[in-house]
Amino acid sequence: MDWNRRPTSPLAPHELIPVAQPKKRPAQKRSWEQLPENAVRRYRLPENLYGKICAIATLNNISNVSHVAIQLVDYALYQHYQGNPEFQLSTRPNPQGRKFLLAWKAEQSNWNPPQNKLAPDFERGKQKRKEKVLPGEYGGKIKDVGLRLSTTRLRLKDLADETYLPISDTLTFLLLKAVIAYENGLFSLELKQIPA
Amino acid sequence: MKCPKICFVNQKGGVGKTTSTITVADELARRGKRTLVVDFDPQGQCAVALNIPPQPGVFKLLISGSAPADCINETGRPNLAMITGDRSTATAQIVLAAENRPFDTIRQALKPLENQFDYILFDTAPSVGGIQERAVWAANLIVIPVATDYLAVDSLGKTLDMLTALSKQGWQGKLAGILPTMYDHVTNESRKAYSYLEKNYPETLFTPIRRATILRDCIADGLTIWQKAAPGPVADDYRALVDQLMKLSRS
């Protein structure tokens, strides 16, 4: 079978037929978008947790997921600093990294920490990059999510620094606990008109 | 785009139109989108694949003048409904051609359903004869599944010619892309076909769907890949396709 015998069209389909293009993201030119505290930051969140937050946004007719995330994190931070035991982060050292790891309750009892290798690995070639997976409840897929957490981000960062945890792990914990509280009806979201 | 209508079309048979239609439709339904599949194929295999009996839904819609809502069959899956086709669809095609009905017959017939559904998907027959062109005319987005073999790639040009002709006559839809199916990286033929498509249609090529027996098993069991083999490599391929289609339908 000779593929070279196939005639090649002088014109590509997009020159003859209208081709659908994905909608382009609008340029971030609004003044509030350009403020440093409103910049989009990327966080590594479990995919199903992010899905739950999106679902909460959809249910409450909120088009911006970041607004929901801010409310959830604010609630969780408030509970944390009020001393609610459900919202206290427990950590454990990570022998493979500088920062600590989040210790979920389920695995605190029989946790077997990974050990550092005594001898260096002499395998040649490209090393496989280890996928960082949060332990405990969330062993699922991790997704890079862009959120504008505004000033809440600074408070989140403070807590992450206090507990010596990566900021994404801290955010995951707070969002998860807040989502559970939301699902249990401990708090609800209310839409308010922003005064012009 | 309000209620995007996506048409899977290729004049060649056995390229994965029906499989792709029901797989995409079921995934959209699983994502909470109210989805309707309209089977314009006289073989009525969309219904068979979803384990429901083929009925003359398309005939009733286009020829008998029944209300569209009366032609819809439930599939037993949440958010997924179907207007089934059967042998009578071939009769509908003859009547449409004989009466020289306008090109927008299908579009007008489905208009009352646009508020009821988030997505409408068309599965078409591997032929030319009136109903396929009218289905394309009614669609906003066109997906051309092409098996990665010589004859399927050969027929692609003819389908593109049809779209070009319709475009010249004022068709408002757009080509979403060419979907390479049954891609088998082990065989030379598959690789050559894919590189041919990559070379000639780089702007409009979707991520290929790999060849997998599990897809045929699913059809035999009246299940979709999401029920039988997800997560899995083929399910991942189709999930990528659904993501791309959802992005395009928002444009």
XYZ file of C-alpha atoms in Angstrom, chain A residues 1-24 47 141, chain B residues 141 149-150 153-154 160 163-164 167 171 173-176 189 192-193 196 200-201 203-204 247-248 250-251:
52
model
C 0.000 0.000 0.000
C 1.551 3.235 -1.107
C 0.726 6.246 1.019
C 2.712 8.505 -1.306
C 0.220 7.780 -4.068
C -2.483 9.466 -2.041
C -3.242 12.883 -3.403
C -2.554 15.645 -0.927
C -5.056 18.427 -0.986
C -3.539 21.813 -1.827
C -5.907 23.393 0.673
C -6.260 22.406 4.321
C -9.798 21.999 5.726
C -9.563 25.229 7.682
C -9.128 27.087 4.410
C -12.326 25.573 2.990
C -14.568 24.848 5.957
C -15.036 26.990 9.061
C -13.170 25.277 11.887
C -14.271 25.614 15.516
C -11.694 27.192 17.822
C -11.761 27.088 21.617
C -12.811 30.321 23.217
C -9.784 32.421 24.058
C -9.342 16.466 41.634
C -5.505 12.399 41.197
C -20.049 21.112 15.289
C -6.423 2.690 7.819
C -5.996 3.419 4.124
C -8.417 8.016 5.268
C -9.299 7.874 1.583
C -14.631 17.114 3.639
C -18.771 19.891 4.150
C -17.149 22.330 1.713
C -20.423 25.559 3.561
C -24.108 26.117 6.339
C -21.733 25.034 11.529
C -18.048 24.416 12.053
C -15.688 21.498 11.814
C -14.745 20.508 15.364
C -0.492 0.930 8.630
C 1.341 5.715 8.578
C -2.314 6.659 8.474
C -0.620 11.188 7.058
C -2.268 17.005 6.140
C -4.762 18.082 8.801
C -5.008 22.118 12.684
C -8.031 19.913 13.042
C -14.368 23.583 25.190
C -15.246 24.009 21.524
C -18.449 26.985 24.618
C -16.847 29.078 21.876
